[in-house]
Short mmCIF file of C-alpha atoms in Angstrom, two decimals:
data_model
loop_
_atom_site.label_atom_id
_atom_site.label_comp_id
_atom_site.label_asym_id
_atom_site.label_seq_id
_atom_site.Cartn_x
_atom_site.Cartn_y
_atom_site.Cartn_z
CA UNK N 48 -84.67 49.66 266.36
CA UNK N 49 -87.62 49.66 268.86
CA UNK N 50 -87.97 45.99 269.20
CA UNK N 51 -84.05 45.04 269.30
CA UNK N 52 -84.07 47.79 272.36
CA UNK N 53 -86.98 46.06 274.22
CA UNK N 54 -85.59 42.42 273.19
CA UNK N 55 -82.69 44.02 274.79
CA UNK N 56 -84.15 44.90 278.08
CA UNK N 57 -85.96 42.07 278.44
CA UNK N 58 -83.15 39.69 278.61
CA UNK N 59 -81.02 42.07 280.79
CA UNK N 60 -83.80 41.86 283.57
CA UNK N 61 -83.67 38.26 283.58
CA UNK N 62 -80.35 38.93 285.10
CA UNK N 63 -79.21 38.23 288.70
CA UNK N 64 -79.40 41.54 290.66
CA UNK N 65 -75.56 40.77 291.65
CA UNK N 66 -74.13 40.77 287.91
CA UNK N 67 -70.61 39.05 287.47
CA UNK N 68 -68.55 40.36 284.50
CA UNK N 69 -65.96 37.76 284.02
CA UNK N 70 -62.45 39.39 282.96
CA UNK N 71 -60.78 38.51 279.23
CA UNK N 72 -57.17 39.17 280.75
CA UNK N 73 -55.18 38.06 283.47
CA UNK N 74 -55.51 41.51 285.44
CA UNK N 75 -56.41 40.42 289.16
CA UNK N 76 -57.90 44.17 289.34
CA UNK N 77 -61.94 44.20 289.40
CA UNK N 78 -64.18 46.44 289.92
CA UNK N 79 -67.26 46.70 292.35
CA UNK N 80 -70.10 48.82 291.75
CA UNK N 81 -73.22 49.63 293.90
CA UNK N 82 -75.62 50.78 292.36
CA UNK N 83 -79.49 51.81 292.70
CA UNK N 84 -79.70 51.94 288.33
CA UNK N 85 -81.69 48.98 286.85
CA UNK N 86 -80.06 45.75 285.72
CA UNK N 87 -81.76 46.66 282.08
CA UNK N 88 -79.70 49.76 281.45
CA UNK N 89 -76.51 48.84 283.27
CA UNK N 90 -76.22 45.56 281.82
CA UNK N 91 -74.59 46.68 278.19
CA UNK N 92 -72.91 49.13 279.71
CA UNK N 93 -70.88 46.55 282.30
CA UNK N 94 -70.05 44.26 279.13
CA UNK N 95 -68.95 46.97 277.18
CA UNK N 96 -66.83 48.14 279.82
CA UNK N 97 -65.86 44.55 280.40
CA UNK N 98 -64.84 44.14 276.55
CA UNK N 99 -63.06 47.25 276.05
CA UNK N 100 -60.66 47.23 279.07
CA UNK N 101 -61.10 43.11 280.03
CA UNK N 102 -61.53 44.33 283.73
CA UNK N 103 -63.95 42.22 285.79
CA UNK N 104 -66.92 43.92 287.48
CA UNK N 105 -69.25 42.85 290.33
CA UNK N 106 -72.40 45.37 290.19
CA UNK N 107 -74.37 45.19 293.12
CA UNK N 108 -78.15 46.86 292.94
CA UNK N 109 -80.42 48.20 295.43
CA UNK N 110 -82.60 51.31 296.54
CA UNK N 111 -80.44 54.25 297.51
CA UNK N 112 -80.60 54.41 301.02
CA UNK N 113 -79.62 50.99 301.74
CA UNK N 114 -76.71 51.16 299.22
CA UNK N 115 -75.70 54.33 301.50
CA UNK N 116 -76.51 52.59 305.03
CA UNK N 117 -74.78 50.14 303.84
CA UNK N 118 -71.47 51.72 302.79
CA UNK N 119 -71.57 53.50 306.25
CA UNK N 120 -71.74 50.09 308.03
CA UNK N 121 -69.16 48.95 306.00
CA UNK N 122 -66.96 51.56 306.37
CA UNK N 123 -63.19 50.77 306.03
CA UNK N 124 -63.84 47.02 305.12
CA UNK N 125 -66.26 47.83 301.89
CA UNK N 126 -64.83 46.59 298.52
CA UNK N 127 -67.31 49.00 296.43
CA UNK N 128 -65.49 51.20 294.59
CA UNK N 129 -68.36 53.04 293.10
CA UNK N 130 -71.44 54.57 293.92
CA UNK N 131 -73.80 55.16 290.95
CA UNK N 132 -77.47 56.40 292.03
CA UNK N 133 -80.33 58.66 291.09
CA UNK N 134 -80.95 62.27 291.93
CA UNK N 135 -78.44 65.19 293.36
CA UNK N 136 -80.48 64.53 296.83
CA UNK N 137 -78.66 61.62 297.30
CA UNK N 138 -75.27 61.68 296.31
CA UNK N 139 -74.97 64.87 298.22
CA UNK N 140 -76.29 62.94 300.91
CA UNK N 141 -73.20 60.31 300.44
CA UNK N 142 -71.01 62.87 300.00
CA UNK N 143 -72.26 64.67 303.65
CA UNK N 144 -72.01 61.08 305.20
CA UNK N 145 -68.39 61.08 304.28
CA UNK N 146 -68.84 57.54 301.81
CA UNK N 147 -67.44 59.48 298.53
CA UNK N 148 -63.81 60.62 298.15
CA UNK N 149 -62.89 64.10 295.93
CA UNK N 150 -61.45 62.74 292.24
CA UNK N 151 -60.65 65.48 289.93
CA UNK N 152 -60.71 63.78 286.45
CA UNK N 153 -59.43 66.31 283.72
CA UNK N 154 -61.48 64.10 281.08
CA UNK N 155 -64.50 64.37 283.05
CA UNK N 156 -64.38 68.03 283.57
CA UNK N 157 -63.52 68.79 279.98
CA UNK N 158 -66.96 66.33 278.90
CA UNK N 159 -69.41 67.03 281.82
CA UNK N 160 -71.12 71.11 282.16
CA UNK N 161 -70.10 72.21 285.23
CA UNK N 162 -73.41 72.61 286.69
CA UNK N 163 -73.80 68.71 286.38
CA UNK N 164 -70.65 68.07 288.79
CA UNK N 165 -69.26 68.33 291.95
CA UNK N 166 -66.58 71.22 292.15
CA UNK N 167 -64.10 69.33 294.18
CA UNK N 168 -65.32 66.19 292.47
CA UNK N 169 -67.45 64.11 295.05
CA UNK N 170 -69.59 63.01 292.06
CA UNK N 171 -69.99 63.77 288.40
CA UNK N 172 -73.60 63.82 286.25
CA UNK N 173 -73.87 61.06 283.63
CA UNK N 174 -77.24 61.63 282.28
CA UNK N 175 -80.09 64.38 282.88
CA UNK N 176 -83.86 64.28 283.62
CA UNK N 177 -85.95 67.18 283.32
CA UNK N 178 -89.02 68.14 285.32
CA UNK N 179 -91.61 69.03 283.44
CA UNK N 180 -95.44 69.94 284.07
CA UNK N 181 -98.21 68.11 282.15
CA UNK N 182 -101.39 69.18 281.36
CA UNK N 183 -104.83 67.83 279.53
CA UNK N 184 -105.73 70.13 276.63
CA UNK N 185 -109.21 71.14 276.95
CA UNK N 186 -109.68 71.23 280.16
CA UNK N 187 -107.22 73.77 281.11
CA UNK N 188 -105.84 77.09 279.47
CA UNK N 189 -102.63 76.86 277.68
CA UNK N 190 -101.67 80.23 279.16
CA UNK N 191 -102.91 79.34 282.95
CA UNK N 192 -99.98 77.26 283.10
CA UNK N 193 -96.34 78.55 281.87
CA UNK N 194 -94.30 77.65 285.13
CA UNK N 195 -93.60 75.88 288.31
CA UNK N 196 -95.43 79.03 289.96
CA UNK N 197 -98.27 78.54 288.17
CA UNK N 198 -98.92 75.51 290.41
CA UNK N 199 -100.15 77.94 293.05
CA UNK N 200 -102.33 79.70 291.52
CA UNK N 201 -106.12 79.93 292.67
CA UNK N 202 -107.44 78.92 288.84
CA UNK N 203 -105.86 75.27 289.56
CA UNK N 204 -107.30 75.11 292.74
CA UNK N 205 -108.69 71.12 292.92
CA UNK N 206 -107.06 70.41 289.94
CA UNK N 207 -103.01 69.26 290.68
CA UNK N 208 -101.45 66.21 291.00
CA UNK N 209 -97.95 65.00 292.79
CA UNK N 210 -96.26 62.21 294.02
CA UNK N 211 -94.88 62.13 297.38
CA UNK N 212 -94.17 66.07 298.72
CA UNK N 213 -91.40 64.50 300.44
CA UNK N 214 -89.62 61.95 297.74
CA UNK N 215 -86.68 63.38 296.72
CA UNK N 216 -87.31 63.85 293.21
CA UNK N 217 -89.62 67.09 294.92
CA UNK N 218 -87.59 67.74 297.48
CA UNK N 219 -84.99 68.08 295.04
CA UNK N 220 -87.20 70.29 293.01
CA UNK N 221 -88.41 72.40 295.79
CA UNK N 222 -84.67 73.09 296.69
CA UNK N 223 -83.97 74.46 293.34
CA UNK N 224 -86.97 76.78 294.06
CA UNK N 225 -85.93 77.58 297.34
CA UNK N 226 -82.05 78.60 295.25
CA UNK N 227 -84.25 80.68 292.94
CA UNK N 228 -87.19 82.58 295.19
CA UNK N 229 -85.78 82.32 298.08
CA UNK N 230 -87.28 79.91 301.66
CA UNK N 231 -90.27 82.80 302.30
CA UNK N 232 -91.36 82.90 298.42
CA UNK N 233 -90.81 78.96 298.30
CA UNK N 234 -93.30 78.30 301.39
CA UNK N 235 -96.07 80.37 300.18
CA UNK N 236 -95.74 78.73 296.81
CA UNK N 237 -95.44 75.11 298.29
CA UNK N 238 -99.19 76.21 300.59
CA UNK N 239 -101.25 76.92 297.51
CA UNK N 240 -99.49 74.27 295.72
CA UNK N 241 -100.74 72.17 298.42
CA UNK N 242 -104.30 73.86 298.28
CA UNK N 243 -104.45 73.06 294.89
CA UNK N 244 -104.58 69.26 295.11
CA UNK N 245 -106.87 67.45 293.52
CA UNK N 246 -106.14 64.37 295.95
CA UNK N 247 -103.59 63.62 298.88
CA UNK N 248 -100.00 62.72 296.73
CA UNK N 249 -99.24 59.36 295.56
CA UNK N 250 -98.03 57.13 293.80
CA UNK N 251 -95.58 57.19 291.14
CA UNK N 252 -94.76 60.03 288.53
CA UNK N 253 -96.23 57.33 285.77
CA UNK N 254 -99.32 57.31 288.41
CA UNK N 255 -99.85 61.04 288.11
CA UNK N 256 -99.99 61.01 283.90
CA UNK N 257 -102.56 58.09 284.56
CA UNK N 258 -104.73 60.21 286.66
CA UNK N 259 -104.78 63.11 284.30
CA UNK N 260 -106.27 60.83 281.94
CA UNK N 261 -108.96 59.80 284.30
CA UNK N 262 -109.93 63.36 284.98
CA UNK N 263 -108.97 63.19 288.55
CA UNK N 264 -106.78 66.24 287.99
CA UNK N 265 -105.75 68.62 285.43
CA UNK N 266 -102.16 69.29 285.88
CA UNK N 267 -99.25 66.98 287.27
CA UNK N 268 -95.39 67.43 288.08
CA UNK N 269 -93.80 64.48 286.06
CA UNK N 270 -90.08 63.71 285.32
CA UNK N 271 -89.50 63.60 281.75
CA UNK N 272 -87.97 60.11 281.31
CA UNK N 273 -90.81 58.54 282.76
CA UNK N 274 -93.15 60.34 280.32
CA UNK N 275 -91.07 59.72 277.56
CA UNK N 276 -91.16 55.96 278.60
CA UNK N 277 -94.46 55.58 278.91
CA UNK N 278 -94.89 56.92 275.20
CA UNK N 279 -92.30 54.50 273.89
CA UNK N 280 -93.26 51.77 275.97
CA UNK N 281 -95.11 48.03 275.64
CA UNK N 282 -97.61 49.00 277.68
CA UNK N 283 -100.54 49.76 275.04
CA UNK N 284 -102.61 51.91 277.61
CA UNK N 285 -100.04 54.03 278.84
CA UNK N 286 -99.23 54.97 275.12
CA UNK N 287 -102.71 56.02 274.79
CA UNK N 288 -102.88 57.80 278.16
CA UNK N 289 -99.36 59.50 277.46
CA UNK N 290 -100.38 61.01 273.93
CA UNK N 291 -103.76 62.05 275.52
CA UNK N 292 -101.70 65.07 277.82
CA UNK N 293 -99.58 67.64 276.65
CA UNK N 294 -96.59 69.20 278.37
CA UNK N 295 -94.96 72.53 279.21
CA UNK N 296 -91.60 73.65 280.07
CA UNK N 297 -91.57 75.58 282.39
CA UNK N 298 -89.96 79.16 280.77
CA UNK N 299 -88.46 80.59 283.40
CA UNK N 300 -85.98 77.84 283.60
CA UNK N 301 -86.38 73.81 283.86
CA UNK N 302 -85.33 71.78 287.10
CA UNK N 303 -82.69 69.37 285.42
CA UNK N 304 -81.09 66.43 287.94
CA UNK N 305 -79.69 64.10 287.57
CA UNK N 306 -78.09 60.27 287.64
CA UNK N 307 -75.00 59.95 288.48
CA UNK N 308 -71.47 58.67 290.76
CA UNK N 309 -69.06 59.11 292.78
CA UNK N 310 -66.07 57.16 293.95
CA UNK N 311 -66.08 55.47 297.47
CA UNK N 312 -64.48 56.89 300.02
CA UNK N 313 -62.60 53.39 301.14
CA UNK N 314 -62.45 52.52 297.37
CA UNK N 315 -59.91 49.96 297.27
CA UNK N 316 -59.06 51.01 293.32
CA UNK N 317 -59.75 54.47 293.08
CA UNK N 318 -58.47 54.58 289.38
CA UNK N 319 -60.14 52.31 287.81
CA UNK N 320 -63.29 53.63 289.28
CA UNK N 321 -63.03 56.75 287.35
CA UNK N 322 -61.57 54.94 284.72
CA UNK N 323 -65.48 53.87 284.64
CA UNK N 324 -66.88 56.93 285.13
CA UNK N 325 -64.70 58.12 282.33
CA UNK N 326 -66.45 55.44 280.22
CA UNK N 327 -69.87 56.58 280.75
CA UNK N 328 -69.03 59.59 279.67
CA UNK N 329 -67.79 58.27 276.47
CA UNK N 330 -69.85 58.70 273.49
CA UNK N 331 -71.43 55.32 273.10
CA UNK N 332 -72.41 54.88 276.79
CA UNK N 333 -74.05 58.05 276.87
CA UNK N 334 -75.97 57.22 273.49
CA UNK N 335 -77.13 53.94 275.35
CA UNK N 336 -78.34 56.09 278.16
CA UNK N 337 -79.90 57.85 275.98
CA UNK N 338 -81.71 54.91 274.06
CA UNK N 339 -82.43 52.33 276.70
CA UNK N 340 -83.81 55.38 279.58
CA UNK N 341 -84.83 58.75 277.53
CA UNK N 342 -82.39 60.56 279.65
CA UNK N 343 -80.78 63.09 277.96
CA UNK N 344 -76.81 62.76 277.89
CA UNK N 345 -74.91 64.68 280.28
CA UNK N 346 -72.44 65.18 277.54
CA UNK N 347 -73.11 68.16 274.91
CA UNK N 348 -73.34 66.74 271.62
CA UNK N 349 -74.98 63.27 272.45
CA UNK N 350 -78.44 62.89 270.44
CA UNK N 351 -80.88 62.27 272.44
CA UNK N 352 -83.87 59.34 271.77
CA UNK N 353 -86.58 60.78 269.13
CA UNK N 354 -89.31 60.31 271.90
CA UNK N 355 -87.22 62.93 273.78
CA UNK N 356 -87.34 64.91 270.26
CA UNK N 357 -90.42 65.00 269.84
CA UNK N 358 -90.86 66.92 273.35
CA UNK N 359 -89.04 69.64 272.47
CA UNK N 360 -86.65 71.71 273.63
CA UNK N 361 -86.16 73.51 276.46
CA UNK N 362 -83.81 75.88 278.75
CA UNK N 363 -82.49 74.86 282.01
CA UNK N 364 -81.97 76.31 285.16
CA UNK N 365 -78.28 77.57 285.28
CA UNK N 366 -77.52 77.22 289.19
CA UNK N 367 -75.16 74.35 289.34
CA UNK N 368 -76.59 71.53 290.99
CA UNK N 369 -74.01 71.86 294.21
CA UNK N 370 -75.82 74.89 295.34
CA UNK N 371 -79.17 73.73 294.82
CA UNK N 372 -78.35 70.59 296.65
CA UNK N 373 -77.46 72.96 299.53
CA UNK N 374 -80.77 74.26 300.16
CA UNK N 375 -82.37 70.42 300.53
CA UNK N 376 -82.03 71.15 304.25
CA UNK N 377 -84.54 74.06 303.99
CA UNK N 378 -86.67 72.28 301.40
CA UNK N 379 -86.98 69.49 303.75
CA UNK N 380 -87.96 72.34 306.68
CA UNK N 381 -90.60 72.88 304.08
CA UNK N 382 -92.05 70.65 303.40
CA UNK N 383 -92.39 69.00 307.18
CA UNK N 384 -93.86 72.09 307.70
CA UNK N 385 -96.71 72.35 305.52
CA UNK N 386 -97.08 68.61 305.15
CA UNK N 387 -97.94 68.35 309.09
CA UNK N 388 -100.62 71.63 309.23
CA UNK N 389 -103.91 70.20 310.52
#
């Protein structure tokens, strides 16, 4: 199963990064996606899509905040009809820049938790990603480390790792903190976190499980799909480095986000672009999400991969992901803040 899902991604990212889906019927309706999700992942989904309603689809990929730019210099002459993207950070960001449009889908609502959706439905979760804290056994206490405020404390001083403060997979995090303790509690938390570096951030979230394994830290904030990847993956050493650290979830409730879309504001078929988002809701698409990414499936029910199994399970924060994603403002503050103190 492992080697028909690799054979798999390796011919999808031999694929053009503007992927043509040629129609099987003699609609003249097609459908235009951008997109910051890999070719390898979309690519089964578009020609399932493609064989089950014989619509034609033009999926167009690049980072998030050009796709956004980009709609906004469009504007009223864009023929995307979709937005799919990574992280609550930036679809609330689309929907702020007026590029989404409100679609209430009764299918969608009865399939997706409400805390994975947009009330007034500006976007809609497809898949989750969790994230968790790693840790080398030996080297640290089991019981020094049982949640995200644990990352402050004075024993882990030296001995933390993060990415970028300000990528929005933290800011995203440190607004879900700021929902839960509050901007005062969140800024003293974020300074010791801070203090407790083991090096200035960087890199990747794959980078951070690396340096564990080097012994440049102890403990590093890692989202769990990239963990999970790097124990299922090709690459020999990262298996090793990945099975070398163990993880925790934080107990007094996990920071979930996730991926997900919305339809265009100037969407020229509105329909058929939740017709899509209906699709990836479906049980098959979100088993493929599941397979070909680790993610765990937006939709209750969905198994997830065994990799993701053998983490465990875990309980997630229960603030919907709207509110959280209105305290990114005063993350942000934050983290400028702190991240500019001589």
């Amino acid at each position: 199963m492992q080697k028909a899902g690799n054979a798999m991604i390796r011919f999808c990212t031999i694929l053009i990064v503007t992927l043509f889906v040629t129609p099987i019927s003699a609609s003249d309706e097609s459908l235009v996606i951008y997109g910051s999700r890999q070719q390898a992942l979309m690519a089964p989904l578009l020609q399932a899509y493609r064989a089950s309603r014989g619509v034609a689809v033009r999926y167009v990929q690049d980072k998030s905040d050009q796709l956004l730019q980009r709609l906004a210099e469009e504007g009223d002459a864009s023929s995307a009809d979709l937005l799919l993207t990574a992280d609550i950070g930036v679809l609330e960001a689309a929907r702020e820049m007026g590029l989404l449009q409100a679609k209430q889908s009764q299918l969608l609502s009865s399939l997706i938790p409400a805390k994975y959706r947009d009330p007034q439905g500006f976007w809609y979760g497809l898949s989750l990603r969790a994230r968790m804290l790693l840790y080398v056994p030996g080297r640290i206490p089991r019981f020094e480390l049982r949640d995200y405020a644990d990352l402050s404390s004075s024993a882990l001083k030296g001995r933390v790792c993060m990415r970028d403060l300000k990528h929005v997979y933290n800011q995203s995090l440190i607004a879900a903190l700021v929902a839960r303790w509050g901007e005062k509690r969140v800024r003293a938390w974020l300074s010791g976190v801070i203090s407790n570096l083991a090096r200035p951030p960087q890199g990747g979230d794959r980078d951070q499980v690396r340096a564990l394994a080097k012994g440049e830290c102890d403990v590093a904030v890692v989202n769990s799909y990239y963990f999970a990847m790097m124990l299922d993956g090709d690459n020999e050493r990262d298996r090793e480095v990945a099975n070398r650290v163990s993880r925790v979830w934080p107990e007094t409730g996990v920071h979930v986000n996730i991926s997900g879309g919305g339809v265009t504001h100037h969407s020229p078929h509105p329909q058929l672009a939740i017709d899509f988002l209906e699709f990836l809701a479906g049980f098959d698409s979100q088993r493929l999400f599941a397979e070909l990414n680790h993610e765990y499936p937006a939709v209750l029910g969905v198994p997830v991969s065994h990799t993701l199994m053998r983490l465990g399970a875990f309980e997630a924060d229960f603030r919907p992901l709207a509110l959280i994603a209105r305290q990114r403002e005063k993350a942000s503050k934050v983290i400028h803040d702190l991240s500019n103190t001589d």
